[in-house]
XYZ file of C-alpha atoms in Angstrom:
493
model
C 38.085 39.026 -43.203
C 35.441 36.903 -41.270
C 36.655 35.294 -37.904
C 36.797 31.334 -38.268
C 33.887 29.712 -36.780
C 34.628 26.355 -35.076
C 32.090 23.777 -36.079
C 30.182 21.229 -33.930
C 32.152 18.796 -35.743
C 35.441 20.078 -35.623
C 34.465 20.236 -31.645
C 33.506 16.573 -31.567
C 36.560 15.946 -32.906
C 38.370 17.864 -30.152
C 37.298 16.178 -27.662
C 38.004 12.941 -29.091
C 41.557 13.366 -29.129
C 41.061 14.759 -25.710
C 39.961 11.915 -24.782
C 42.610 9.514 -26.796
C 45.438 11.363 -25.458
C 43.878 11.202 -21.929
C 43.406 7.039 -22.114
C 46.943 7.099 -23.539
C 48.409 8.589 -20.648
C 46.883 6.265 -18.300
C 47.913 3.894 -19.800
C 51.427 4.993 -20.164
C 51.407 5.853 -16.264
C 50.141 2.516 -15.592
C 52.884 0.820 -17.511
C 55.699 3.051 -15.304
C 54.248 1.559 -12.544
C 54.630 -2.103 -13.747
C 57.817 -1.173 -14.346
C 58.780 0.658 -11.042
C 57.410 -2.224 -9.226
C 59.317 -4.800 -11.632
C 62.644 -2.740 -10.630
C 61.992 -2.905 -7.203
C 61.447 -6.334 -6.928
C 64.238 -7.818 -9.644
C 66.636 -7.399 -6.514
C 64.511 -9.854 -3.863
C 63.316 -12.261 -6.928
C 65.151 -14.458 -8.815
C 65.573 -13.120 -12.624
C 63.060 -16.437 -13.482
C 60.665 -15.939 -10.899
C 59.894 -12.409 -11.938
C 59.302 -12.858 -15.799
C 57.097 -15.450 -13.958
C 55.140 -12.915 -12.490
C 55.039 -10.565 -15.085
C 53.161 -13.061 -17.179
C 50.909 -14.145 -14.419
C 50.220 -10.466 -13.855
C 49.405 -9.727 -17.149
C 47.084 -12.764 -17.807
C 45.228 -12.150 -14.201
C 41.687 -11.015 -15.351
C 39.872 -10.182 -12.432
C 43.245 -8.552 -10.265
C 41.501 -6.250 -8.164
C 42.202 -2.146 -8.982
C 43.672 -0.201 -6.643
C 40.781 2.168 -6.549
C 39.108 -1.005 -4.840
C 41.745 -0.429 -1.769
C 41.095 3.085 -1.192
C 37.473 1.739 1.011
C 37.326 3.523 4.369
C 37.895 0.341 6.058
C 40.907 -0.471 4.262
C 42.312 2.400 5.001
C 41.753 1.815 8.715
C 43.658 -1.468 8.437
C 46.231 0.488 6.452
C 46.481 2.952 9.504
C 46.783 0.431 12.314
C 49.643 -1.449 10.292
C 51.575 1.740 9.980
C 51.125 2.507 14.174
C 52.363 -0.804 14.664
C 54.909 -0.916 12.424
C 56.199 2.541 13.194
C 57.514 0.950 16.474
C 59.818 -1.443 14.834
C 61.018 1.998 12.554
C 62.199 3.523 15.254
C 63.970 0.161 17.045
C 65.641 -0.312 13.964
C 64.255 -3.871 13.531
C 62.877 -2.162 10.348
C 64.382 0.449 8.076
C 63.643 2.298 5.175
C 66.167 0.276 2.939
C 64.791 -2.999 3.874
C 63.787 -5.279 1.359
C 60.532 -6.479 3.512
C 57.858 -9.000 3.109
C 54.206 -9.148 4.258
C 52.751 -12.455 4.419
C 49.620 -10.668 5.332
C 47.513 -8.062 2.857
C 48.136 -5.428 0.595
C 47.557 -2.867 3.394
C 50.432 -3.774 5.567
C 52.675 -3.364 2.048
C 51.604 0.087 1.611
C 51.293 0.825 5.278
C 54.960 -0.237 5.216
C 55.684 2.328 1.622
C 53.878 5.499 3.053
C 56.227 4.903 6.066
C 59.460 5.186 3.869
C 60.162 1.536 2.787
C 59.882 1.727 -0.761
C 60.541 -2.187 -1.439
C 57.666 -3.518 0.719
C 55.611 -6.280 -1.239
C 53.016 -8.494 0.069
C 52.677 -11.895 -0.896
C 49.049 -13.319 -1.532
C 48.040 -16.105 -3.756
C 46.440 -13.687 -6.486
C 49.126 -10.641 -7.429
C 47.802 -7.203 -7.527
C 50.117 -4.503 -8.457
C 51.799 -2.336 -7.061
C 51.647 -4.182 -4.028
C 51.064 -7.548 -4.272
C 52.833 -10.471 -5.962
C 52.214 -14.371 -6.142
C 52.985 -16.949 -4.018
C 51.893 -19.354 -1.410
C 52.564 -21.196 1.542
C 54.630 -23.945 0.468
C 56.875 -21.917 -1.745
C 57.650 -18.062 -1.424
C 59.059 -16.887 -4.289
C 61.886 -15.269 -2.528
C 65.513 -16.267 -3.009
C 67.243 -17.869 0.527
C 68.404 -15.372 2.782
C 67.728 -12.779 0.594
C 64.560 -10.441 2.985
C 65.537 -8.020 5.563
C 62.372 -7.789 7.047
C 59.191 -10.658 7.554
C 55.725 -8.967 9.048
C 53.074 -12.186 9.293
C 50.445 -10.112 10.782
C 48.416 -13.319 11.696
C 48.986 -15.195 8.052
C 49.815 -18.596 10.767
C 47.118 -18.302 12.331
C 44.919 -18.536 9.129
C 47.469 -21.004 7.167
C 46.053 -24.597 6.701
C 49.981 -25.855 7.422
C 51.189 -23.144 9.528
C 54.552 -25.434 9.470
C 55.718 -25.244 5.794
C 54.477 -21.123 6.077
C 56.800 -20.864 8.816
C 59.698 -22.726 7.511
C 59.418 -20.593 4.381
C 59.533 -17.131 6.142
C 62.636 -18.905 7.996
C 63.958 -19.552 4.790
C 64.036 -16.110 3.111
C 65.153 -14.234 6.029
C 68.766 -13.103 5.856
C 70.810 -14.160 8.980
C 69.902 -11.447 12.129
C 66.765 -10.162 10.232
C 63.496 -10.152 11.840
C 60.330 -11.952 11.688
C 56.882 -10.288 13.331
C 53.958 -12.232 14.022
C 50.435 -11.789 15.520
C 48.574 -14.463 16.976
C 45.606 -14.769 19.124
C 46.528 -18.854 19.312
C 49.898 -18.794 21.138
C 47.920 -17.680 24.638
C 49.212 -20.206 26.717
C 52.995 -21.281 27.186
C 52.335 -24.647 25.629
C 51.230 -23.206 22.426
C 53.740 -20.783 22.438
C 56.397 -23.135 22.679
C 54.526 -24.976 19.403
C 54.832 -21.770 17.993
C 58.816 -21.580 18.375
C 59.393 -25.134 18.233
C 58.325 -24.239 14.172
C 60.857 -21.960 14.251
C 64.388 -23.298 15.246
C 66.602 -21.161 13.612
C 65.179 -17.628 14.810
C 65.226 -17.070 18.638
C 62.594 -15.057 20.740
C 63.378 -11.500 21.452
C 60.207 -9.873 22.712
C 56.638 -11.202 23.487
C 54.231 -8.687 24.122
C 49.926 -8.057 23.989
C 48.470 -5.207 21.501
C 45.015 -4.000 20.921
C 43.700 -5.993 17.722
C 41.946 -3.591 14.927
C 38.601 -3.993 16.240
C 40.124 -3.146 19.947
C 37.292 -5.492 21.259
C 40.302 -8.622 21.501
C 43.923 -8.535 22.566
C 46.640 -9.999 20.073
C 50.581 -11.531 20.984
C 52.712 -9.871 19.018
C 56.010 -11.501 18.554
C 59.806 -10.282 17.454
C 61.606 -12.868 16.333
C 65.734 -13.013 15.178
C 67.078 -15.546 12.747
C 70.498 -16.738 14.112
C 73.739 -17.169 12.113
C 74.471 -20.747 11.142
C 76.987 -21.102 13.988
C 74.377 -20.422 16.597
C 71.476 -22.497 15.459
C 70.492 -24.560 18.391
C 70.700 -28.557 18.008
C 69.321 -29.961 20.976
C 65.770 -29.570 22.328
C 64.415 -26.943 20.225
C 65.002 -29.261 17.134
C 63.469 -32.421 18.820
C 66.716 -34.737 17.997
C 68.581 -34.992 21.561
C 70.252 -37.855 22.086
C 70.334 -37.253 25.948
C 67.675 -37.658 28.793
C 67.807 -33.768 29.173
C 63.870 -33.136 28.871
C 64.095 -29.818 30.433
C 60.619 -28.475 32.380
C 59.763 -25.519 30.790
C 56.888 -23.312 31.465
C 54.810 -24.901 29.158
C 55.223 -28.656 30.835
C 54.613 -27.007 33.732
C 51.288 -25.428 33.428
C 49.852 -27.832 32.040
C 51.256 -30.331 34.843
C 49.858 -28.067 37.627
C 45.849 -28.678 36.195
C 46.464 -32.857 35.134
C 44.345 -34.861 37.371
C 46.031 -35.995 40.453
C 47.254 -39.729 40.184
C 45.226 -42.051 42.655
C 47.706 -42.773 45.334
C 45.703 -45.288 47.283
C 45.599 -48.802 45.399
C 42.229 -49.363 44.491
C 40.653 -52.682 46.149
C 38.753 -53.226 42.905
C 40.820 -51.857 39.989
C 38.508 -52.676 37.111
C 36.001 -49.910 38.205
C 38.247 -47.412 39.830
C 40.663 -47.407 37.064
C 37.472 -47.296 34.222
C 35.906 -44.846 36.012
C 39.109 -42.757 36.208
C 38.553 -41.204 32.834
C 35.511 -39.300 33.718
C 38.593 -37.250 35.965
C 40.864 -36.507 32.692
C 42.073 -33.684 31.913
C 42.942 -34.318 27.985
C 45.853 -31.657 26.964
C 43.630 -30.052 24.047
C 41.134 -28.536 26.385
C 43.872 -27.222 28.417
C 45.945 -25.731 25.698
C 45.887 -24.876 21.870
C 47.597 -27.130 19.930
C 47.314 -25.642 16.777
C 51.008 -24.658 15.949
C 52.228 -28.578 15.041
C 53.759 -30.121 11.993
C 51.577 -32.894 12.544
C 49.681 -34.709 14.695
C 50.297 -38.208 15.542
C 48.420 -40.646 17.398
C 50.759 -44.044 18.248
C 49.005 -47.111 20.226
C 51.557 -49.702 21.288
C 49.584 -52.561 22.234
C 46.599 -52.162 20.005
C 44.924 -55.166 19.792
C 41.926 -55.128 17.846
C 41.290 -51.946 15.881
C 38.106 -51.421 18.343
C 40.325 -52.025 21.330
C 41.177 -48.368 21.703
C 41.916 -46.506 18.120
C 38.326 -47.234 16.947
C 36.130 -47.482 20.331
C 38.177 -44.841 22.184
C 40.049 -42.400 20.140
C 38.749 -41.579 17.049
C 35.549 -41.237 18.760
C 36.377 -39.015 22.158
C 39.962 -37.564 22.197
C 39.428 -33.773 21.777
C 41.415 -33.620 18.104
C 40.358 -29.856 17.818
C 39.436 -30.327 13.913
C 42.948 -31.953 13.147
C 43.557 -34.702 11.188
C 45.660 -37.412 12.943
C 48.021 -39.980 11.022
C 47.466 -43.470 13.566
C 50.134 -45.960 14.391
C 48.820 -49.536 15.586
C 51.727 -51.784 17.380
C 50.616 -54.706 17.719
C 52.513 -58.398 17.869
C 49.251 -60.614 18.177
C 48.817 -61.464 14.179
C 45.522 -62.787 15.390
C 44.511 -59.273 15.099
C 46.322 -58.303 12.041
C 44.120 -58.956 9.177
C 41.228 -56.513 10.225
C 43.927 -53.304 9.950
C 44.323 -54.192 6.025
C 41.085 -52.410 5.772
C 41.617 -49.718 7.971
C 42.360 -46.228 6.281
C 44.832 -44.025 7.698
C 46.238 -46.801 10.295
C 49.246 -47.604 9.928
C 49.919 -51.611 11.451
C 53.632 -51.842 12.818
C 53.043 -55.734 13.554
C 56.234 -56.488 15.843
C 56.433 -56.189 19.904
C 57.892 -53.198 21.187
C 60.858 -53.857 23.039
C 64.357 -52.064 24.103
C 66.211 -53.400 21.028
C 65.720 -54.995 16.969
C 65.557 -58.710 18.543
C 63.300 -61.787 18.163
C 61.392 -62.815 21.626
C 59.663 -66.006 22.528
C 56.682 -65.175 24.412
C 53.406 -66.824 25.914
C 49.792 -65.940 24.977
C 47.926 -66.967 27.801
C 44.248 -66.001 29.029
C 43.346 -63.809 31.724
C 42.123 -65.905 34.686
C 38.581 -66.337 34.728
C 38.350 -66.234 30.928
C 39.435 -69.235 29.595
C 36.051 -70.904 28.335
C 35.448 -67.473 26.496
C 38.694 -67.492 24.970
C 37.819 -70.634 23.376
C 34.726 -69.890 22.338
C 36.290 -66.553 20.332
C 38.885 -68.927 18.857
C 41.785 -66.943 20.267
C 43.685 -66.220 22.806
C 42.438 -63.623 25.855
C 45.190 -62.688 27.064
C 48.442 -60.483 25.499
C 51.572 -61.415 23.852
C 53.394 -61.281 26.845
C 57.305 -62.435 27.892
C 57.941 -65.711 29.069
C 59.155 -66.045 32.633
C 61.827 -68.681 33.142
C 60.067 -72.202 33.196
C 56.308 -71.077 34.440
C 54.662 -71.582 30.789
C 50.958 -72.307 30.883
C 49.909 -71.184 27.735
C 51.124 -71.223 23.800
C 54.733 -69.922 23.237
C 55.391 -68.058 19.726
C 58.564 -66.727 18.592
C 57.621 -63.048 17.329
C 60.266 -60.158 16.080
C 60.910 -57.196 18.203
C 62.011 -53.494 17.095
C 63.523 -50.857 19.152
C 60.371 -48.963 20.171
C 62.251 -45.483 21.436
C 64.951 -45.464 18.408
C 61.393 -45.884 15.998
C 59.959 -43.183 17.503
C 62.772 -40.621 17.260
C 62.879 -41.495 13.778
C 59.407 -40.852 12.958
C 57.829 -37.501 15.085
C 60.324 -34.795 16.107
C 58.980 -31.813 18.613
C 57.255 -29.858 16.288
C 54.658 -33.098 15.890
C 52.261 -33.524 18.256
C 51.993 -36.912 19.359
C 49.621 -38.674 21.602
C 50.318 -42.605 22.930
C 48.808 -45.305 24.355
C 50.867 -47.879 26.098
C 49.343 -50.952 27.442
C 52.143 -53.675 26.921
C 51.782 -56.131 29.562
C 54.177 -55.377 31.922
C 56.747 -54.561 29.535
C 56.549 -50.647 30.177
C 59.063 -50.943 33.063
C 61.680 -51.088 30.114
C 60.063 -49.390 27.859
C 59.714 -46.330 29.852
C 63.121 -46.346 31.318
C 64.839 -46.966 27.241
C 62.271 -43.891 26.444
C 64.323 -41.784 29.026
C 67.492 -42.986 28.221
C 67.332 -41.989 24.317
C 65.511 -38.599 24.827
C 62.081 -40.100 23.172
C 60.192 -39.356 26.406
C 60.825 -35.734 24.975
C 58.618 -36.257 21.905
C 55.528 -37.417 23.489
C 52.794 -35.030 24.243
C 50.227 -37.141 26.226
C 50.942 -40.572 27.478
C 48.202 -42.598 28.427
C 49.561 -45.744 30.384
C 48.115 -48.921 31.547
C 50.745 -49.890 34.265
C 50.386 -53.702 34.882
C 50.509 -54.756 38.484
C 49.885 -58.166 41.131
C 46.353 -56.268 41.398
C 43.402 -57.984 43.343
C 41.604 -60.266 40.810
C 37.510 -59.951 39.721
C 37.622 -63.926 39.342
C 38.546 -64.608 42.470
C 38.396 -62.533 45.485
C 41.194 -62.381 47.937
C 43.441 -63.210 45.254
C 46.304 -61.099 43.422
C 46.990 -61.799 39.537
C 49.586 -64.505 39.227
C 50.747 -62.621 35.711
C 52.991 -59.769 37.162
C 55.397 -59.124 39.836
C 55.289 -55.387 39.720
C 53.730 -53.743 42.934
C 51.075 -50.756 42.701
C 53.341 -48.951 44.946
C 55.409 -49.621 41.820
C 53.649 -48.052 39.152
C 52.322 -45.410 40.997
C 56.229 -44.251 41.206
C 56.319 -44.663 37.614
C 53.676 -42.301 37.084
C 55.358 -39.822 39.388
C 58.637 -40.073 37.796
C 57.048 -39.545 34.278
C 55.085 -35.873 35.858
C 58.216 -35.235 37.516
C 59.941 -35.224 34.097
C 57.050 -32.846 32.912
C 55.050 -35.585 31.178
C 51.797 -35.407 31.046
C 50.592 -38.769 31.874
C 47.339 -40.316 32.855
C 46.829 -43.417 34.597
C 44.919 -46.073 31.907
C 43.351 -49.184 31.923
C-alpha cells in the first residue's frame, strides 16, 4: 500500500486552522483579562460605574495596546515608580492587599502590580486595560472612603483645578489611608501651606526632596494621612475661625522677612513719596508660587471708577502668574456705578463698607485745591466719606452700609487666594480692627492700604488736610500691627 501524500492544499489548509485557532486564543486570553481586571475592580467601583466602563472600554477605538507600553522609556518610568514606591512597601503605608489608586500613568499602576499589589489601577481620562480606567478630575469614579492607597505622582501639579483633584483623592480615601504626592510647586512654605490648606482632612506626616526621573531636578515628595471624622481640624486649616487667632506660620513669615520695609519717616510731600513707593514692592507672586488655590480673588473696597485701580492698576501690572481672577468693586459713589454694567468679570457691590448692615449719612466733598475741576467733571472729587458732627461743607447722601468682614468670610475661605485694596477714607481704622476681631484678616493674602492721615497738603504749603484726624505716626502703627499679625501689607496711595 502507497504512503499518503499530503497535498499543497491539504497544507494550506493546515495552516489556516493554525492560524484560526491561534487568533482564537488571543482572543480568548484577551477576554480573561477584561475579566480579571473587571473582578478586581467590582470591589473599589460601584456595580453602575463599572458596567459604565465596560461599555466605554469596549467602544474606545483608538485605546492604546499594551505592546505600546513596553518602549524603553516607559519602562524606565515604570522602574523609578517601583524604587519609590518600594519605600512606602516596606513602611507599611502601602501593602500588597491595598486597593490603590494612581492619579498619575499607567506605569505607576503596573509599577505598583509587579511589586505585589494586584488591585492597582490608574485613573486617566481615556481607559486602557489592564491598567487604566476612566475618570477625571472633578469626579473619580471611586466610591467614598472606599481606596487604601492614593499615589498623585505630580497629577496637581499638571491639573487645571488642582482643588476639585484634591478634594476628590480626599474623598475616596478610607479614614488613616495615605495620599503621596510629588510636586516641584510647593518649594517654598507659602505654597506648601496652599498645598495643605486643599487638603483639610489629611494631615502632614513627612516632607521630603527625591531625585526626579531625569535626575537633572529635585522633586517634594509628600505623605499625607486622612484623619477620622473626630479629628478633622475646624479652625485655621479650614479658613472659618471665628476668633482673631491668625497664627504666624512659616509661610507668613518668610514672606514677611523679604516685604519692603514700611517708610517710617513721614514724608514732607506724600503725593510723590507714597507714588513712588511702588517701584519698592515686593508683590507676593514673585516671592512665592501661588499655584495651589481654589481661586483667586481680587476685592477693591473703595473702587471708584473702574480705571481708578482694577482697570489702570491691576489687571494691567499685578503679577497674576497666568490665573484668572474673579474682581470685586465696592464702591458707594453711584456716580461711578453705571460704567461697571459693562464691565465683564467685575462684580459691583455698590454699598460702603462699614463694621455692621446699617444705613450712613455721609458728605461728598472735594479735595482742597480741586474744586473748580470737580465742577467742570460734573461730580464730586472727593470720596463718600462720614460726616463729622456739625462741620458739613459739602453734599450729604444717605447711602446703605454692609458688614464688610462678615461679607468677606462668607465669600473666600483660605484655600482662595485673595488680594485687596483698601482706600476708604479714613474709615480703615474700623475696618481693620472689625477684620481682626472676626478672623477675616486671616483670609487676605496681600493687602494694599491707603491709610488716610492730617498729611501736608500740595494746594497749600505749610498746611495739613483739614479731612482727617488720624496722625502718620498713626498709620504707620497700623501697618506694623497688620506685619506683626503676619500680613503682608504694603503701604498705598
Amino acid at each position: 500500500m502507497e504512503p499518503s501524500r499530503t497535498t499543497p492544499r491539504a497544507l494550506l489548509n493546515r495552516a489556516l486552522l493554525l492560524a484560526v485557532a491561534a487568533l482564537a486564543l488571543r482572543l480568548i486570553y484577551g477576554a480573561f483579562l477584561a475579566v480579571s481586571v473587571a473582578a478586581n475592580a467590582w470591589t473599589l467601583y460601584p456595580p453602575a460605574a463599572v458596567t459604565t466602563a465596560a461599555r466605554r472600554t469596549h467602544a474606545q477605538a483608538d485605546v492604546p495596546s499594551p505592546e505600546a507600553w513596553r518602549t524603553r522609556q516607559w519602562r524606565r518610568a515604570v522602574d523609578y515608580h517601583a524604587a519609590l514606591l518600594a519605600d512606602h512597601l516596606a513602611q507599611g503605608i502601602l501593602a500588597p492587599p491595598s486597593r490603590a489608586v494612581c492619579l498619575g500613568g499607567a506605569q505607576e499602576a503596573l509599577a505598583m502590580r509587579e511589586l505585589g499589589v494586584a488591585a492597582a489601577l490608574a485613573v486617566q481620562k481615556k481607559p486602557s486595560p489592564p491598567l487604566v480606567v476612566a475618570g477625571d478630575d472633578r469626579r473619580l469614579p471611586f466610591k467614598p472612603n472606599s481606596v487604601d492607597f492614593v499615589f498623585a505622582g505630580r497629577a496637581l501639579d499638571s491639573a487645571k483645578r488642582p482643588a476639585d483633584l484634591a478634594a476628590e483623592a480626599a474623598r475616596i480615601l478610607k479614614p488613616h489611608a495615605h495620599l503621596v504626592l510629588l510636586t516641584s510647586s510647593a518649594a517654598d512654605a507659602y505654597s506648601l501651606r496652599s498645598l495643605q490648606a486643599l487638603l483639610p482632612s489629611l494631615r502632614l506626616l513627612r516632607s521630603r526632596h527625591i531625585n526626579a526621573q531625569d535626575s537633572a531636578s529635585t522633586l517634594r515628595e509628600l505623605v499625607f494621612q486622612k484623619l477620622h471624622a473626630d479629628d478633622t481640624p475646624t479652625s485655621s486649616t479650614t479658613g472659618t475661625s471665628p476668633s482673631n487667632n491668625c497664627s504666624i506660620g512659616e509661610h507668613k513669615l518668610q514672606l514677611l522677612t523679604q516685604a519692603e520695609p514700611l517708610i517710617q519717616e513721614e514724608p514732607l510731600k506724600p503725593w510723590i513719596t507714597l507714588k513712588r513707593n511702588i517701584n519698592n514692592i515686593k508683590y507676593l507672586p514673585a516671592l512665592a508660587d501661588i499655584s495651589f488655590k481654589r481661586r483667586y480673588v481680587y476685592v477693591d473696597v473703595g473702587a471708584r471708577s473702574y480705571g481708578s485701580s482694577i482697570g489702570g492698576w491691576f489687571r494691567k501690572h499685578y503679577p497674576k502668574q497666568n490665573h484668572t481672577f474673579q474682581v470685586y468693586a465696592i464702591e458707594a459713589d453711584p456716580a461711578f456705578h453705571a460704567e461697571y454694567s459693562v464691565k465683564k468679570g467685575v462684580t459691583l457691590l455698590p454699598y460702603a463698607a462699614w463694621v455692621k448692615n446699617e444705613t450712613l449719612k455721609f458728605e461728598i466733598n472735594g479735595d482742597p485745591g480741586k474744586e473748580d475741576e470737580a465742577k467742570a467733571n460734573g461730580r464730586g472729587m472727593g470720596r463718600i466719606r462720614p460726616a463729622v458732627g456739625n462741620k458739613i461743607s459739602g453734599e450729604v447722601r444717605s447711602v446703605p452700609a454692609f458688614d464688610f468682614a462678615e461679607w468677606l468670610r462668607q465669600t473666600v475661605t483660605e484655600q482662595d487666594y485673595v488680594v485687596m485694596k483698601m482706600d476708604v477714607e479714613g474709615t480703615e481704622f474700623e475696618l481693620i480692627p472689625r477684620m481682626f476681631d472676626t478672623g477675616a484678616i486671616c483670609l487676605v493674602d496681600e493687602l494694599f492700604l491707603e491709610c488716610h492721615y492730617n498729611r501736608w497738603q500740595k494746594c497749600c504749603p505749610g498746611e495739613r488736610s483739614p479731612k482727617y484726624q488720624n496722625t502718620y505716626e498713626e498709620c504707620l502703627d497700623l501697618f506694623s500691627s497688620l506685619r506683626e499679625s503676619g500680613v503682608l501689607v504694603h503701604q498705598w496711595w
